[in-house]
CSV table of C-alpha atoms in Angstrom, one decimal:
chain,number,residue,atom,x,y,z
A,130,MET,CA,17.8,-48.0,-29.0
A,131,ASN,CA,19.4,-50.6,-26.7
A,132,PRO,CA,20.1,-48.8,-23.3
A,133,ASN,CA,23.3,-50.9,-22.8
A,134,PHE,CA,24.6,-49.9,-26.3
A,135,ALA,CA,23.8,-46.2,-25.6
A,136,ARG,CA,25.7,-46.3,-22.2
A,137,LYS,CA,28.7,-47.9,-23.9
A,138,ALA,CA,28.7,-45.3,-26.7
A,139,LEU,CA,28.5,-42.4,-24.2
A,140,PHE,CA,31.4,-43.9,-22.2
A,141,VAL,CA,33.6,-44.3,-25.3
A,142,LEU,CA,32.8,-40.8,-26.5
A,143,GLY,CA,33.5,-39.4,-23.0
A,144,ALA,CA,36.8,-41.2,-22.9
A,145,VAL,CA,37.8,-39.9,-26.3
A,146,VAL,CA,37.0,-36.3,-25.4
A,147,CYS,CA,38.8,-36.6,-22.1
A,148,CYS,CA,41.8,-38.0,-23.9
A,149,GLY,CA,41.6,-35.3,-26.5
A,150,SER,CA,41.7,-32.5,-23.9
A,151,ALA,CA,45.4,-33.2,-23.2
A,152,HIS,CA,47.9,-31.1,-25.2
A,153,ALA,CA,49.9,-32.7,-27.9
A,154,GLN,CA,53.7,-32.7,-27.6
A,155,SER,CA,54.0,-30.2,-30.6
A,156,PRO,CA,51.9,-27.0,-30.9
A,157,ALA,CA,51.5,-27.9,-34.6
A,158,LEU,CA,49.4,-31.0,-33.7
A,159,ASP,CA,46.0,-31.6,-32.0
A,160,ARG,CA,44.7,-34.7,-30.2
A,161,ILE,CA,41.4,-34.6,-32.1
A,162,SER,CA,41.1,-32.4,-35.2
A,163,VAL,CA,37.9,-32.1,-37.3
A,164,TRP,CA,37.6,-30.4,-40.7
A,165,VAL,CA,34.2,-29.7,-42.2
A,166,GLY,CA,33.8,-27.5,-45.3
A,167,GLY,CA,34.0,-27.5,-49.1
A,168,SER,CA,36.1,-26.9,-52.1
A,169,ASP,CA,35.6,-24.8,-55.2
A,170,LEU,CA,37.3,-26.8,-58.0
A,171,ASP,CA,38.1,-26.3,-61.6
A,172,THR,CA,37.8,-29.7,-63.3
A,173,LYS,CA,38.8,-31.1,-66.7
A,174,ALA,CA,37.9,-34.6,-67.7
A,175,THR,CA,38.7,-36.8,-70.7
A,176,LEU,CA,37.7,-40.4,-71.6
A,177,GLU,CA,39.9,-42.6,-73.8
A,178,SER,CA,38.8,-45.9,-75.4
A,179,SER,CA,41.1,-48.6,-76.7
A,180,VAL,CA,38.5,-49.7,-79.3
A,181,ARG,CA,38.7,-47.4,-82.3
A,182,SER,CA,36.9,-48.2,-85.5
A,183,VAL,CA,37.7,-46.3,-88.8
A,184,GLY,CA,36.8,-42.7,-88.5
A,185,SER,CA,36.1,-42.7,-84.8
A,186,LEU,CA,37.8,-40.7,-82.0
A,187,GLY,CA,40.2,-42.3,-79.6
A,188,LYS,CA,39.7,-39.7,-76.9
A,189,LEU,CA,36.6,-37.8,-75.8
A,190,ASP,CA,36.6,-34.4,-74.0
A,191,LEU,CA,34.0,-34.6,-71.2
A,192,GLY,CA,34.3,-30.9,-70.6
A,193,GLU,CA,35.8,-28.5,-68.1
A,194,GLY,CA,34.3,-26.1,-65.6
A,195,ASN,CA,33.8,-25.1,-62.0
A,196,GLN,CA,32.3,-27.3,-59.3
A,197,SER,CA,31.7,-26.9,-55.6
A,198,ILE,CA,31.9,-30.0,-53.4
A,199,ALA,CA,31.6,-30.8,-49.7
A,200,ARG,CA,34.7,-32.2,-47.8
A,201,ALA,CA,35.3,-33.7,-44.4
A,202,ARG,CA,38.4,-34.9,-42.5
A,203,LEU,CA,39.3,-36.3,-39.2
A,204,ASP,CA,42.7,-36.5,-37.5
A,205,LEU,CA,43.4,-38.4,-34.3
A,206,LEU,CA,46.7,-38.2,-32.5
A,207,LEU,CA,48.0,-41.1,-30.3
A,208,PHE,CA,51.1,-41.2,-28.1
A,209,ASP,CA,52.1,-37.6,-29.2
A,210,THR,CA,53.9,-38.9,-32.3
A,211,GLN,CA,51.4,-41.2,-34.1
A,212,GLY,CA,47.8,-41.1,-35.2
A,213,PHE,CA,45.1,-41.7,-37.8
A,214,SER,CA,43.8,-39.5,-40.6
A,215,PHE,CA,40.5,-39.9,-42.5
A,216,ASP,CA,39.4,-38.0,-45.6
A,217,TYR,CA,36.4,-38.1,-47.9
A,218,TYR,CA,35.0,-36.2,-50.9
A,219,SER,CA,33.0,-36.8,-54.0
A,220,LEU,CA,33.1,-35.4,-57.6
A,221,SER,CA,30.3,-35.3,-60.1
A,222,ARG,CA,29.8,-33.8,-63.6
A,223,THR,CA,27.1,-33.9,-66.3
A,224,LYS,CA,27.8,-32.5,-69.8
A,225,THR,CA,25.7,-32.2,-72.9
A,226,ARG,CA,27.3,-31.2,-76.2
A,227,ALA,CA,27.8,-32.2,-79.8
A,228,TYR,CA,31.1,-33.4,-81.4
A,229,ASP,CA,32.2,-34.2,-85.0
A,230,GLY,CA,32.7,-37.9,-85.5
A,231,SER,CA,32.0,-41.0,-83.5
A,232,PHE,CA,33.2,-42.7,-80.3
A,233,GLU,CA,33.0,-46.3,-79.2
A,234,PHE,CA,32.4,-47.1,-75.4
A,235,GLU,CA,31.5,-50.4,-73.8
A,236,GLY,CA,31.0,-51.8,-77.3
A,237,VAL,CA,28.5,-49.1,-78.3
A,238,PRO,CA,29.4,-46.9,-81.3
A,239,PHE,CA,28.0,-43.4,-80.6
A,240,ASP,CA,27.3,-40.9,-83.3
A,241,LEU,CA,28.6,-37.7,-81.8
A,242,GLU,CA,27.2,-35.3,-84.4
A,243,ALA,CA,23.9,-35.5,-82.6
A,244,SER,CA,23.2,-34.4,-79.0
A,245,PHE,CA,25.5,-36.3,-76.6
A,246,ARG,CA,25.4,-36.5,-72.8
A,247,SER,CA,28.1,-37.7,-70.4
A,248,LYS,CA,28.0,-38.1,-66.7
A,249,PHE,CA,30.6,-39.3,-64.1
A,250,ASP,CA,30.5,-39.7,-60.3
A,251,ILE,CA,33.6,-40.3,-58.3
A,252,ASP,CA,33.7,-41.1,-54.5
A,253,LEU,CA,37.1,-41.1,-52.8
A,254,GLY,CA,37.8,-42.0,-49.1
A,255,SER,CA,41.1,-42.7,-47.4
A,256,ALA,CA,42.4,-43.8,-44.0
A,257,ALA,CA,46.1,-43.6,-43.1
A,258,TYR,CA,48.3,-44.2,-40.0
A,259,HIS,CA,50.8,-41.4,-39.5
A,260,TRP,CA,54.1,-41.1,-37.8
A,261,TRP,CA,55.2,-37.5,-36.8
A,262,PHE,CA,58.8,-36.5,-36.3
A,263,GLY,CA,59.7,-33.4,-34.3
A,264,SER,CA,58.6,-31.9,-31.0
A,265,GLY,CA,58.8,-28.2,-31.5
A,266,ALA,CA,57.0,-25.8,-33.9
A,267,ASP,CA,58.0,-27.9,-36.9
A,268,VAL,CA,56.8,-31.5,-37.5
A,269,PHE,CA,57.2,-33.8,-40.4
A,270,GLY,CA,54.8,-36.6,-41.1
A,271,PHE,CA,54.8,-39.9,-43.0
A,272,GLY,CA,51.7,-42.1,-43.4
A,273,LEU,CA,50.6,-45.4,-44.8
A,274,GLY,CA,47.1,-46.5,-45.4
A,275,ALA,CA,44.4,-47.5,-47.8
A,276,ALA,CA,42.0,-45.6,-50.1
A,277,TYR,CA,38.6,-46.6,-51.4
A,278,TYR,CA,37.4,-45.3,-54.7
A,279,ARG,CA,34.2,-45.8,-56.7
A,280,ALA,CA,33.6,-44.6,-60.2
A,281,LYS,CA,30.4,-44.4,-62.2
A,282,LEU,CA,30.4,-43.3,-65.8
A,283,GLY,CA,27.6,-43.1,-68.4
A,284,LEU,CA,27.2,-41.9,-71.9
A,285,GLN,CA,23.9,-41.2,-73.7
A,286,GLY,CA,23.4,-40.3,-77.3
A,287,SER,CA,22.5,-41.7,-80.7
A,288,VAL,CA,23.9,-44.6,-82.8
A,289,LEU,CA,23.5,-45.7,-86.4
A,290,LEU,CA,22.0,-49.2,-86.5
A,291,GLU,CA,21.7,-50.5,-90.1
A,292,GLY,CA,21.7,-46.9,-91.3
A,293,GLU,CA,18.9,-45.8,-89.0
A,294,PRO,CA,19.6,-43.4,-86.1
A,295,MET,CA,18.6,-44.7,-82.6
A,296,SER,CA,19.1,-43.6,-79.1
A,297,ALA,CA,21.5,-45.6,-76.9
A,298,GLU,CA,23.3,-45.5,-73.6
A,299,ALA,CA,26.3,-47.3,-72.1
A,300,LYS,CA,27.6,-47.1,-68.5
A,301,TRP,CA,29.8,-48.8,-66.0
A,302,SER,CA,30.2,-48.7,-62.2
A,303,ASP,CA,33.2,-50.2,-60.3
A,304,SER,CA,35.0,-49.7,-57.0
A,305,ALA,CA,38.4,-50.7,-55.7
A,306,VAL,CA,40.8,-50.4,-52.7
A,307,ALA,CA,44.4,-49.2,-53.2
A,308,PRO,CA,47.4,-48.5,-50.9
A,309,VAL,CA,48.0,-44.8,-50.1
A,310,VAL,CA,51.2,-43.0,-49.0
A,311,THR,CA,51.2,-39.5,-47.4
A,312,LEU,CA,53.8,-36.9,-46.6
A,313,ALA,CA,53.2,-33.8,-44.5
A,314,TYR,CA,54.9,-30.8,-43.0
A,315,LYS,CA,53.3,-28.5,-40.3
A,316,HIS,CA,54.6,-25.3,-38.7
A,317,ALA,CA,53.1,-23.5,-35.7
A,318,PHE,CA,53.8,-19.7,-35.5
A,319,SER,CA,51.7,-19.7,-32.3
A,320,ASP,CA,48.9,-21.8,-30.7
A,321,ALA,CA,46.4,-19.8,-32.8
A,322,PHE,CA,48.1,-19.7,-36.3
A,323,ARG,CA,49.7,-22.6,-38.2
A,324,VAL,CA,50.6,-23.5,-41.8
A,325,TYR,CA,50.9,-26.9,-43.5
A,326,LEU,CA,51.9,-28.7,-46.7
A,327,ASP,CA,51.0,-32.2,-47.5
A,328,ALA,CA,50.9,-34.6,-50.4
A,329,ASP,CA,49.5,-38.1,-50.9
A,330,GLY,CA,49.2,-40.6,-53.7
A,331,LEU,CA,47.7,-44.0,-54.5
A,332,LYS,CA,48.4,-46.5,-57.2
A,333,LYS,CA,46.7,-49.8,-58.1
A,334,ASN,CA,47.6,-52.1,-60.9
A,335,GLY,CA,45.4,-55.0,-62.1
A,336,GLY,CA,41.8,-55.8,-61.4
A,337,LYS,CA,38.7,-54.4,-63.2
A,338,LEU,CA,39.4,-50.8,-62.0
A,339,SER,CA,43.0,-49.8,-61.7
A,340,GLY,CA,44.5,-46.3,-61.6
A,341,HIS,CA,46.4,-43.6,-59.7
A,342,LEU,CA,45.6,-40.4,-57.8
A,343,TYR,CA,48.0,-37.7,-56.7
A,344,ASN,CA,47.1,-34.8,-54.4
A,345,VAL,CA,49.2,-31.7,-53.2
A,346,ARG,CA,47.8,-29.2,-50.7
A,347,ALA,CA,49.1,-26.1,-49.0
A,348,GLY,CA,47.1,-24.3,-46.3
A,349,LEU,CA,46.8,-22.4,-43.0
A,350,GLU,CA,44.8,-22.7,-39.8
A,351,TRP,CA,43.6,-19.8,-37.6
A,352,PHE,CA,42.0,-20.3,-34.2
A,353,PRO,CA,40.5,-17.0,-32.8
A,354,TRP,CA,39.0,-19.3,-30.1
A,355,LYS,CA,40.8,-22.1,-28.4
A,356,ASN,CA,38.8,-25.0,-29.9
A,357,VAL,CA,37.1,-23.4,-32.9
A,358,GLY,CA,38.7,-21.8,-36.0
A,359,LEU,CA,39.0,-21.6,-39.7
A,360,GLY,CA,41.2,-23.5,-42.3
A,361,ALA,CA,42.0,-22.4,-45.8
A,362,GLU,CA,44.0,-24.3,-48.4
A,363,TYR,CA,44.7,-24.6,-52.1
A,364,GLY,CA,45.1,-28.0,-53.7
A,365,LYS,CA,45.8,-29.7,-57.0
A,366,SER,CA,45.0,-33.3,-57.9
A,367,LYS,CA,45.2,-35.7,-60.9
A,368,LEU,CA,43.1,-38.8,-61.1
A,369,SER,CA,43.4,-41.5,-63.7
A,370,LEU,CA,41.1,-44.6,-63.7
A,371,ARG,CA,41.3,-47.5,-66.1
A,372,ARG,CA,38.6,-50.1,-66.5
A,373,ASP,CA,39.6,-53.3,-68.2
A,374,ARG,CA,37.3,-55.6,-70.1
A,375,SER,CA,37.9,-58.6,-72.3
A,376,SER,CA,36.5,-56.7,-75.3
A,377,SER,CA,37.7,-53.1,-74.6
A,378,ASP,CA,39.4,-50.8,-72.2
A,379,ALA,CA,38.5,-47.3,-71.1
A,380,THR,CA,40.5,-44.7,-69.2
A,381,LEU,CA,39.0,-41.7,-67.4
A,382,ASP,CA,41.4,-38.8,-66.6
A,383,ILE,CA,40.3,-35.9,-64.3
A,384,ASP,CA,42.4,-32.9,-63.3
A,385,PHE,CA,41.0,-30.7,-60.6
A,386,HIS,CA,42.4,-27.8,-58.5
A,387,GLY,CA,41.1,-24.9,-56.4
A,388,PRO,CA,40.7,-23.4,-52.9
A,389,SER,CA,39.0,-25.0,-49.9
A,390,LEU,CA,37.5,-23.5,-46.8
A,391,PHE,CA,36.9,-25.4,-43.5
A,392,ALA,CA,35.3,-24.9,-40.1
A,393,ARG,CA,38.0,-26.2,-37.7
A,394,PHE,CA,37.3,-27.9,-34.4
A,395,ARG,CA,40.1,-29.2,-32.1
A,396,PHE,CA,40.2,-30.9,-28.8
């Protein structure tokens, strides 16, 4: 490693920690706030295709069930009333089942009466700049930023080609950036116990991968130690992604909700 780069990195890290050691104007906010944990989610996904031949299905149920995922967040407060917020998580599901009928995806007509496998992977990350209003135990926040999302979807099964069954697969992978708006409320009962409610949403029209995402979360924070504690919340989200092609369109809808638990670190 370059010694000069290492010294500069240590200097920046030290400056951030020293800056973070100062108290925020409101007891509901921290200079530096780190969230590391996971969520236990109930998910339900469907895939809809605009290409529909005679006798084929227009919408495909990709299954529902429970899934545990890792989550991470970072909040930075500047000037007592402004700051940045970063969030990231990933969803993935694989399902094998049989249907009655056929389904056309990416120009491939699948025979669903045979064994059929679907898999999707979704990565979501966001960064927003927040303004906080209020200086006492109650603060309200408004934020603007951008979100990056990437979707991968694949189907594997059998098709009928000139009357003969054959195995086939179709998949797509795309990513996009969309504007995001956030709203938040926080209340501090004491320096060690706080509650919060926040919501955010993004919407993108046009391009190869358009869509929208809405999140609502309610939670609490408990700090038995000054800089280390726990966070627990319950959230509900709705994601809809549409991929446009010249020959066909496909829409992936995912609903997920459930509790989350975090190790909390503040400075």
